[in-house]
mmCIF file of C-alpha atoms in Angstrom:
data_model
loop_
_atom_site.group_PDB
_atom_site.id
_atom_site.type_symbol
_atom_site.label_atom_id
_atom_site.label_comp_id
_atom_site.label_asym_id
_atom_site.label_seq_id
_atom_site.Cartn_x
_atom_site.Cartn_y
_atom_site.Cartn_z
ATOM 1 C CA MET A 1 110.774 157.016 170.150
ATOM 2 C CA ARG A 2 106.968 157.375 170.718
ATOM 3 C CA GLU A 3 105.242 156.040 173.696
ATOM 4 C CA ARG A 4 102.146 154.155 172.866
ATOM 5 C CA PRO A 5 98.939 154.033 174.948
ATOM 6 C CA GLY A 6 98.023 151.088 177.423
ATOM 7 C CA GLY A 7 101.787 149.870 178.077
ATOM 8 C CA ALA A 8 101.985 148.621 174.452
ATOM 9 C CA ARG A 9 106.071 148.514 173.276
ATOM 10 C CA PRO A 10 107.428 152.128 172.281
ATOM 11 C CA GLN A 11 107.808 152.585 168.422
ATOM 12 C CA PHE A 12 111.205 153.512 167.049
ATOM 13 C CA PHE A 13 111.904 155.444 164.149
ATOM 14 C CA ALA A 14 115.067 155.524 161.856
ATOM 15 C CA LEU A 15 116.008 157.323 158.668
ATOM 16 C CA GLU A 16 117.983 155.456 155.937
ATOM 17 C CA PHE A 17 119.789 157.981 153.904
ATOM 18 C CA THR A 18 120.053 155.587 150.915
ATOM 19 C CA ALA A 19 119.000 151.960 150.400
ATOM 20 C CA ASN A 20 122.124 151.317 148.627
ATOM 21 C CA LEU A 21 125.115 153.937 148.925
ATOM 22 C CA LEU A 22 127.257 152.338 146.151
ATOM 23 C CA ALA A 23 124.425 152.052 143.563
ATOM 24 C CA GLN A 24 124.706 154.157 140.398
ATOM 25 C CA PRO A 25 122.530 156.448 140.860
ATOM 26 C CA GLY A 26 122.066 156.132 144.519
ATOM 27 C CA LEU A 27 118.842 154.462 145.755
ATOM 28 C CA PRO A 28 116.381 156.406 147.635
ATOM 29 C CA GLY A 29 116.368 156.516 151.153
ATOM 30 C CA ARG A 30 113.538 155.476 153.678
ATOM 31 C CA LEU A 31 111.841 156.130 157.040
ATOM 32 C CA LEU A 32 111.843 152.873 158.971
ATOM 33 C CA ARG A 33 109.634 151.866 162.109
ATOM 34 C CA TYR A 34 110.583 149.342 164.668
ATOM 35 C CA ASP A 35 107.618 147.858 166.919
ATOM 36 C CA THR A 36 109.986 144.908 167.174
ATOM 37 C CA GLU A 37 113.613 144.072 166.209
ATOM 38 C CA THR A 38 112.330 143.682 162.322
ATOM 39 C CA ALA A 39 111.889 147.136 160.661
ATOM 40 C CA VAL A 40 108.784 148.074 158.731
ATOM 41 C CA VAL A 41 109.340 150.626 155.782
ATOM 42 C CA GLN A 42 106.828 153.744 156.759
ATOM 43 C CA GLN A 43 107.758 155.725 153.759
ATOM 44 C CA ASP A 44 110.234 155.145 150.898
ATOM 45 C CA GLY A 45 111.214 157.148 147.848
ATOM 46 C CA LEU A 46 113.039 159.877 150.292
ATOM 47 C CA VAL A 47 115.827 161.799 148.599
ATOM 48 C CA THR A 48 118.649 162.034 151.041
ATOM 49 C CA PRO A 49 116.820 162.205 154.247
ATOM 50 C CA VAL A 50 118.787 163.752 156.779
ATOM 51 C CA ALA A 51 116.455 164.936 159.861
ATOM 52 C CA MET A 52 113.091 164.314 161.301
ATOM 53 C CA ALA A 53 110.958 165.750 164.040
ATOM 54 C CA LEU A 54 107.864 163.873 165.567
ATOM 55 C CA ASP A 55 104.871 166.194 166.112
ATOM 56 C CA GLY A 56 103.259 164.126 169.174
ATOM 57 C CA ARG A 57 99.843 166.012 168.948
ATOM 58 C CA THR A 58 99.448 164.992 165.482
ATOM 59 C CA GLY A 59 101.045 161.758 164.966
ATOM 60 C CA GLU A 60 103.071 163.187 161.868
ATOM 61 C CA ILE A 61 106.687 163.030 161.223
ATOM 62 C CA PHE A 62 108.290 165.833 159.143
ATOM 63 C CA ILE A 63 111.683 164.945 157.208
ATOM 64 C CA THR A 64 113.986 167.040 155.723
ATOM 65 C CA GLU A 65 115.724 166.179 152.339
ATOM 66 C CA LEU A 66 119.198 167.311 151.671
ATOM 67 C CA GLY A 67 119.299 166.848 147.882
ATOM 68 C CA THR A 68 115.784 168.562 147.171
ATOM 69 C CA GLY A 69 115.528 171.070 150.173
ATOM 70 C CA ARG A 70 111.862 169.652 150.871
ATOM 71 C CA VAL A 71 110.368 168.778 153.978
ATOM 72 C CA VAL A 72 108.270 165.762 153.637
ATOM 73 C CA ARG A 73 105.228 165.222 156.091
ATOM 74 C CA VAL A 74 104.681 161.531 157.055
ATOM 75 C CA ASP A 75 101.310 160.434 159.210
ATOM 76 C CA VAL A 76 102.374 157.522 161.697
ATOM 77 C CA ARG A 77 99.202 157.123 163.418
#
């Protein structure tokens, strides 16, 4: 969750491991943002994302991918 200035509703972020686990081959995952009850895709094409950390100072989220070992940086400002 990220607090927003001026009393605006907070934002929530969620990682989706895959868009369709049963697909062969499996579909890439996504970073979803919730400002309301409807998700907005913030970043797609993630390969097995498993963890994220928000840098509140810069407004970036760092996501680790299990399958590739990469750390992906996403600007969410």
